[in-house]
Amino acid sequence: GNIHTKGVMILSSFLRSRFAKDKPLTLSAHLTFEQSYGMVDGDSASAAELIAILSSLAEVPLPQNIAMTGSISQRGEFQPIGGVNWKIEGFYKVCEARGLDRSHGVIIPQANVQQLMLKKEIVDAVGAGKFHVWAAQYVEEAMEILTGLPAGKLLPEGGFPADSINYRVDQKLREMMEIARKLMKEDE
């Protein structure tokens, strides 16, 4: 739908502003929602979509025991979403049915924390460390929660720290640019 399309355009703007300052962005990405047969609308998945793209580029796998909801701005800021309690409770129920193992949790926008009114059962599970609710303000925070690796801030001289996810993404985009450049020369 239209709102989802707007979210995809925001992802493109984020990638360009973060990684295309010193090179052209030669990337085409396609995302699929598994087992979804109806129309998808809204931008509550845009943070997860962006992180899936970054994960793929960095070749860093994401755990499947942590859910995430949140809209994202062009600067990588999490924005509040609707239905935060319902979304957390739904994922909790799935995890509970499969067996909570202390690794399950949900990442939500920091801006939604004040709206949390979770059932006592979930609050107790969080208190006991059986389930987690993390609040993130920026996409980098979510990446670090999900991967355990530093996201990496842009260095004053350009580029990112070598041990960071952003460095890996930047290097992959450079490789893609070089391949595209090489192919264009061959076509000439």
PDB file of C-alpha atoms in Angstrom:
ATOM      1  CA  GLY A   1       0.000   0.000   0.000  1.00  0.00           C
ATOM      2  CA  ASN A   2       0.890   3.687  -0.130  1.00  0.00           C
ATOM      3  CA  ILE A   3       2.198   3.965   3.432  1.00  0.00           C
ATOM      4  CA  HIS A   4       4.419   0.897   2.969  1.00  0.00           C
ATOM      5  CA  THR A   5       5.748   2.384  -0.285  1.00  0.00           C
ATOM      6  CA  LYS A   6       6.614   5.571   1.615  1.00  0.00           C
ATOM      7  CA  GLY A   7       8.522   3.452   4.151  1.00  0.00           C
ATOM      8  CA  VAL A   8      10.523   1.825   1.343  1.00  0.00           C
ATOM      9  CA  MET A   9      11.461   5.269  -0.024  1.00  0.00           C
ATOM     10  CA  ILE A  10      12.697   6.224   3.443  1.00  0.00           C
ATOM     11  CA  LEU A  11      14.923   3.112   3.480  1.00  0.00           C
ATOM     12  CA  SER A  12      16.421   4.177   0.162  1.00  0.00           C
ATOM     13  CA  SER A  13      17.089   7.667   1.522  1.00  0.00           C
ATOM     14  CA  PHE A  14      18.738   6.245   4.632  1.00  0.00           C
ATOM     15  CA  LEU A  15      21.053   4.011   2.591  1.00  0.00           C
ATOM     16  CA  ARG A  16      22.021   6.867   0.275  1.00  0.00           C
ATOM     17  CA  SER A  17      22.713   9.322   3.089  1.00  0.00           C
ATOM     18  CA  ARG A  18      24.707   6.775   5.097  1.00  0.00           C
ATOM     19  CA  PHE A  19      26.676   4.963   2.393  1.00  0.00           C
ATOM     20  CA  ALA A  20      26.617   6.938  -0.874  1.00  0.00           C
ATOM     21  CA  LYS A  21      28.438  10.122   0.106  1.00  0.00           C
ATOM     22  CA  ASP A  22      31.684   9.008  -1.519  1.00  0.00           C
ATOM     23  CA  LYS A  23      30.423   6.517  -4.118  1.00  0.00           C
ATOM     24  CA  PRO A  24      27.338   5.738  -6.164  1.00  0.00           C
ATOM     25  CA  LEU A  25      24.877   3.340  -4.618  1.00  0.00           C
ATOM     26  CA  THR A  26      24.661   0.309  -6.924  1.00  0.00           C
ATOM     27  CA  LEU A  27      22.100  -1.681  -4.989  1.00  0.00           C
ATOM     28  CA  SER A  28      18.742  -3.193  -5.740  1.00  0.00           C
ATOM     29  CA  ALA A  29      17.075  -4.939  -2.802  1.00  0.00           C
ATOM     30  CA  HIS A  30      13.920  -7.027  -2.672  1.00  0.00           C
ATOM     31  CA  LEU A  31      12.146  -8.083   0.519  1.00  0.00           C
ATOM     32  CA  THR A  32       9.458 -10.712   0.912  1.00  0.00           C
ATOM     33  CA  PHE A  33       7.071 -11.260   3.798  1.00  0.00           C
ATOM     34  CA  GLU A  34       6.859 -15.040   4.185  1.00  0.00           C
ATOM     35  CA  GLN A  35       3.400 -16.539   4.586  1.00  0.00           C
ATOM     36  CA  SER A  36       1.677 -13.219   3.891  1.00  0.00           C
ATOM     37  CA  TYR A  37      -1.005 -13.473   1.262  1.00  0.00           C
ATOM     38  CA  GLY A  38      -2.853 -10.204   1.778  1.00  0.00           C
ATOM     39  CA  MET A  39      -1.804  -6.643   1.106  1.00  0.00           C
ATOM     40  CA  VAL A  40       0.864  -5.222   3.407  1.00  0.00           C
ATOM     41  CA  ASP A  41       0.450  -1.586   4.332  1.00  0.00           C
ATOM     42  CA  GLY A  42       1.907   0.680   6.974  1.00  0.00           C
ATOM     43  CA  ASP A  43       5.502   1.454   7.806  1.00  0.00           C
ATOM     44  CA  SER A  44       5.789  -0.347  11.162  1.00  0.00           C
ATOM     45  CA  ALA A  45       8.094  -2.897   9.544  1.00  0.00           C
ATOM     46  CA  SER A  46      10.468  -0.361   7.983  1.00  0.00           C
ATOM     47  CA  ALA A  47      13.023  -0.671  10.820  1.00  0.00           C
ATOM     48  CA  ALA A  48      13.052  -4.471  10.472  1.00  0.00           C
ATOM     49  CA  GLU A  49      13.271  -4.173   6.685  1.00  0.00           C
ATOM     50  CA  LEU A  50      16.266  -1.843   6.944  1.00  0.00           C
ATOM     51  CA  ILE A  51      18.021  -4.129   9.409  1.00  0.00           C
ATOM     52  CA  ALA A  52      17.376  -7.135   7.150  1.00  0.00           C
ATOM     53  CA  ILE A  53      19.047  -5.273   4.263  1.00  0.00           C
ATOM     54  CA  LEU A  54      22.006  -4.201   6.416  1.00  0.00           C
ATOM     55  CA  SER A  55      22.353  -7.744   7.780  1.00  0.00           C
ATOM     56  CA  SER A  56      22.430  -9.176   4.290  1.00  0.00           C
ATOM     57  CA  LEU A  57      25.004  -6.666   3.060  1.00  0.00           C
ATOM     58  CA  ALA A  58      27.199  -7.125   6.141  1.00  0.00           C
ATOM     59  CA  GLU A  59      26.785 -10.900   5.937  1.00  0.00           C
ATOM     60  CA  VAL A  60      25.874 -10.962   9.620  1.00  0.00           C
ATOM     61  CA  PRO A  61      22.967 -13.285  10.455  1.00  0.00           C
ATOM     62  CA  LEU A  62      20.074 -12.126  12.599  1.00  0.00           C
ATOM     63  CA  PRO A  63      18.550 -14.213  15.381  1.00  0.00           C
ATOM     64  CA  GLN A  64      15.007 -15.424  14.803  1.00  0.00           C
ATOM     65  CA  ASN A  65      14.036 -15.296  18.479  1.00  0.00           C
ATOM     66  CA  ILE A  66      13.803 -11.503  18.633  1.00  0.00           C
ATOM     67  CA  ALA A  67      10.959  -9.603  17.001  1.00  0.00           C
ATOM     68  CA  MET A  68      11.056  -5.932  16.098  1.00  0.00           C
ATOM     69  CA  THR A  69       8.525  -3.285  15.277  1.00  0.00           C
ATOM     70  CA  GLY A  70       9.097   0.327  14.398  1.00  0.00           C
ATOM     71  CA  SER A  71       8.970   2.902  11.720  1.00  0.00           C
ATOM     72  CA  ILE A  72      12.280   4.461  10.727  1.00  0.00           C
ATOM     73  CA  SER A  73      13.224   7.985   9.669  1.00  0.00           C
ATOM     74  CA  GLN A  74      15.705   8.887   6.944  1.00  0.00           C
ATOM     75  CA  ARG A  75      18.291   9.452   9.687  1.00  0.00           C
ATOM     76  CA  GLY A  76      17.786   6.001  11.200  1.00  0.00           C
ATOM     77  CA  GLU A  77      15.654   7.161  14.113  1.00  0.00           C
ATOM     78  CA  PHE A  78      12.954   4.815  15.378  1.00  0.00           C
ATOM     79  CA  GLN A  79       9.548   6.460  15.239  1.00  0.00           C
ATOM     80  CA  PRO A  80       6.515   5.461  17.292  1.00  0.00           C
ATOM     81  CA  ILE A  81       4.054   2.936  15.916  1.00  0.00           C
ATOM     82  CA  GLY A  82       0.489   1.937  16.764  1.00  0.00           C
ATOM     83  CA  GLY A  83      -0.562  -1.219  18.555  1.00  0.00           C
ATOM     84  CA  VAL A  84       2.704  -1.717  20.423  1.00  0.00           C
ATOM     85  CA  ASN A  85       1.108  -3.673  23.307  1.00  0.00           C
ATOM     86  CA  TRP A  86      -0.810  -5.951  20.945  1.00  0.00           C
ATOM     87  CA  LYS A  87       2.348  -6.645  18.906  1.00  0.00           C
ATOM     88  CA  ILE A  88       4.447  -7.510  21.967  1.00  0.00           C
ATOM     89  CA  GLU A  89       1.709  -9.707  23.409  1.00  0.00           C
ATOM     90  CA  GLY A  90       1.279 -11.557  20.114  1.00  0.00           C
ATOM     91  CA  PHE A  91       4.983 -12.400  19.866  1.00  0.00           C
ATOM     92  CA  TYR A  92       5.105 -13.336  23.547  1.00  0.00           C
ATOM     93  CA  LYS A  93       2.268 -15.839  23.044  1.00  0.00           C
ATOM     94  CA  VAL A  94       4.118 -17.475  20.139  1.00  0.00           C
ATOM     95  CA  CYS A  95       7.331 -17.717  22.185  1.00  0.00           C
ATOM     96  CA  GLU A  96       5.470 -19.038  25.228  1.00  0.00           C
ATOM     97  CA  ALA A  97       3.775 -21.735  23.131  1.00  0.00           C
ATOM     98  CA  ARG A  98       7.165 -22.828  21.777  1.00  0.00           C
ATOM     99  CA  GLY A  99       8.885 -22.582  25.162  1.00  0.00           C
ATOM    100  CA  LEU A 100      10.540 -19.463  26.548  1.00  0.00           C
ATOM    101  CA  ASP A 101      14.289 -19.949  26.878  1.00  0.00           C
ATOM    102  CA  ARG A 102      15.400 -16.488  28.123  1.00  0.00           C
ATOM    103  CA  SER A 103      16.556 -15.478  24.630  1.00  0.00           C
ATOM    104  CA  HIS A 104      13.201 -14.258  23.310  1.00  0.00           C
ATOM    105  CA  GLY A 105      12.230 -10.626  23.160  1.00  0.00           C
ATOM    106  CA  VAL A 106      10.988  -7.649  21.208  1.00  0.00           C
ATOM    107  CA  ILE A 107      12.665  -4.421  20.104  1.00  0.00           C
ATOM    108  CA  ILE A 108      10.305  -1.436  20.069  1.00  0.00           C
ATOM    109  CA  PRO A 109      10.751   2.299  19.463  1.00  0.00           C
ATOM    110  CA  GLN A 110      11.912   4.218  22.545  1.00  0.00           C
ATOM    111  CA  ALA A 111       9.055   6.646  21.858  1.00  0.00           C
ATOM    112  CA  ASN A 112       6.519   3.864  22.553  1.00  0.00           C
ATOM    113  CA  VAL A 113       7.762   3.020  26.053  1.00  0.00           C
ATOM    114  CA  GLN A 114       5.286   5.376  27.715  1.00  0.00           C
ATOM    115  CA  GLN A 115       2.376   3.594  26.005  1.00  0.00           C
ATOM    116  CA  LEU A 116       3.304   0.166  27.375  1.00  0.00           C
ATOM    117  CA  MET A 117       0.468  -1.476  29.300  1.00  0.00           C
ATOM    118  CA  LEU A 118       1.407  -5.142  29.099  1.00  0.00           C
ATOM    119  CA  LYS A 119      -0.420  -7.995  30.782  1.00  0.00           C
ATOM    120  CA  LYS A 120       0.919  -8.972  34.215  1.00  0.00           C
ATOM    121  CA  GLU A 121       2.054 -12.334  32.826  1.00  0.00           C
ATOM    122  CA  ILE A 122       4.420 -10.571  30.386  1.00  0.00           C
ATOM    123  CA  VAL A 123       5.622  -8.034  32.947  1.00  0.00           C
ATOM    124  CA  ASP A 124       6.440 -10.941  35.288  1.00  0.00           C
ATOM    125  CA  ALA A 125       8.279 -12.809  32.494  1.00  0.00           C
ATOM    126  CA  VAL A 126      10.339  -9.687  31.751  1.00  0.00           C
ATOM    127  CA  GLY A 127      11.081  -9.240  35.473  1.00  0.00           C
ATOM    128  CA  ALA A 128      12.242 -12.853  35.691  1.00  0.00           C
ATOM    129  CA  GLY A 129      14.460 -12.483  32.609  1.00  0.00           C
ATOM    130  CA  LYS A 130      12.418 -15.033  30.628  1.00  0.00           C
ATOM    131  CA  PHE A 131      11.389 -12.471  27.996  1.00  0.00           C
ATOM    132  CA  HIS A 132      12.871  -9.120  27.002  1.00  0.00           C
ATOM    133  CA  VAL A 133      11.549  -5.807  25.783  1.00  0.00           C
ATOM    134  CA  TRP A 134      14.274  -3.536  24.431  1.00  0.00           C
ATOM    135  CA  ALA A 135      13.653   0.074  23.451  1.00  0.00           C
ATOM    136  CA  ALA A 136      15.754   1.595  20.677  1.00  0.00           C
ATOM    137  CA  GLN A 137      16.028   5.173  19.552  1.00  0.00           C
ATOM    138  CA  TYR A 138      18.271   4.532  16.504  1.00  0.00           C
ATOM    139  CA  VAL A 139      18.724   1.673  14.053  1.00  0.00           C
ATOM    140  CA  GLU A 140      22.308   1.227  15.310  1.00  0.00           C
ATOM    141  CA  GLU A 141      21.035   0.282  18.769  1.00  0.00           C
ATOM    142  CA  ALA A 142      18.777  -2.410  17.324  1.00  0.00           C
ATOM    143  CA  MET A 143      21.619  -3.791  15.178  1.00  0.00           C
ATOM    144  CA  GLU A 144      23.826  -4.066  18.250  1.00  0.00           C
ATOM    145  CA  ILE A 145      21.090  -5.823  20.251  1.00  0.00           C
ATOM    146  CA  LEU A 146      20.482  -8.270  17.408  1.00  0.00           C
ATOM    147  CA  THR A 147      24.084  -9.037  16.459  1.00  0.00           C
ATOM    148  CA  GLY A 148      26.211  -8.266  19.511  1.00  0.00           C
ATOM    149  CA  LEU A 149      28.526  -6.311  17.191  1.00  0.00           C
ATOM    150  CA  PRO A 150      29.166  -2.554  17.230  1.00  0.00           C
ATOM    151  CA  ALA A 151      27.220  -0.661  14.570  1.00  0.00           C
ATOM    152  CA  GLY A 152      30.051   1.836  14.034  1.00  0.00           C
ATOM    153  CA  LYS A 153      29.764   5.606  13.774  1.00  0.00           C
ATOM    154  CA  LEU A 154      31.040   7.557  10.789  1.00  0.00           C
ATOM    155  CA  LEU A 155      34.647   8.571  11.431  1.00  0.00           C
ATOM    156  CA  PRO A 156      35.693  12.244  10.980  1.00  0.00           C
ATOM    157  CA  GLU A 157      37.952  11.287   8.056  1.00  0.00           C
ATOM    158  CA  GLY A 158      35.164   9.187   6.505  1.00  0.00           C
ATOM    159  CA  GLY A 159      34.481   5.486   6.647  1.00  0.00           C
ATOM    160  CA  PHE A 160      33.606   3.387   9.676  1.00  0.00           C
ATOM    161  CA  PRO A 161      35.581   1.477  12.331  1.00  0.00           C
ATOM    162  CA  ALA A 162      36.873  -1.809  10.885  1.00  0.00           C
ATOM    163  CA  ASP A 163      35.142  -4.030  13.448  1.00  0.00           C
ATOM    164  CA  SER A 164      31.673  -2.587  12.816  1.00  0.00           C
ATOM    165  CA  ILE A 165      28.584  -3.604  10.888  1.00  0.00           C
ATOM    166  CA  ASN A 166      28.560  -0.289   9.004  1.00  0.00           C
ATOM    167  CA  TYR A 167      32.131  -0.989   7.852  1.00  0.00           C
ATOM    168  CA  ARG A 168      31.070  -4.377   6.493  1.00  0.00           C
ATOM    169  CA  VAL A 169      28.088  -2.807   4.704  1.00  0.00           C
ATOM    170  CA  ASP A 170      30.269  -0.042   3.283  1.00  0.00           C
ATOM    171  CA  GLN A 171      32.847  -2.554   2.042  1.00  0.00           C
ATOM    172  CA  LYS A 172      30.176  -4.715   0.375  1.00  0.00           C
ATOM    173  CA  LEU A 173      28.722  -1.656  -1.381  1.00  0.00           C
ATOM    174  CA  ARG A 174      32.231  -0.723  -2.578  1.00  0.00           C
ATOM    175  CA  GLU A 175      32.680  -4.246  -3.968  1.00  0.00           C
ATOM    176  CA  MET A 176      29.329  -3.985  -5.749  1.00  0.00           C
ATOM    177  CA  MET A 177      30.321  -0.600  -7.192  1.00  0.00           C
ATOM    178  CA  GLU A 178      33.605  -2.020  -8.499  1.00  0.00           C
ATOM    179  CA  ILE A 179      31.840  -4.971 -10.096  1.00  0.00           C
ATOM    180  CA  ALA A 180      29.357  -2.622 -11.771  1.00  0.00           C
ATOM    181  CA  ARG A 181      32.211  -0.401 -12.968  1.00  0.00           C
ATOM    182  CA  LYS A 182      34.068  -3.419 -14.365  1.00  0.00           C
ATOM    183  CA  LEU A 183      30.969  -4.696 -16.164  1.00  0.00           C
ATOM    184  CA  MET A 184      30.304  -1.286 -17.702  1.00  0.00           C
ATOM    185  CA  LYS A 185      33.883  -1.163 -19.040  1.00  0.00           C
ATOM    186  CA  GLU A 186      33.484  -4.639 -20.527  1.00  0.00           C
ATOM    187  CA  ASP A 187      30.272  -3.525 -22.276  1.00  0.00           C
ATOM    188  CA  GLU A 188      32.049  -0.587 -23.862  1.00  0.00           C
TER     189      GLU A 188
END
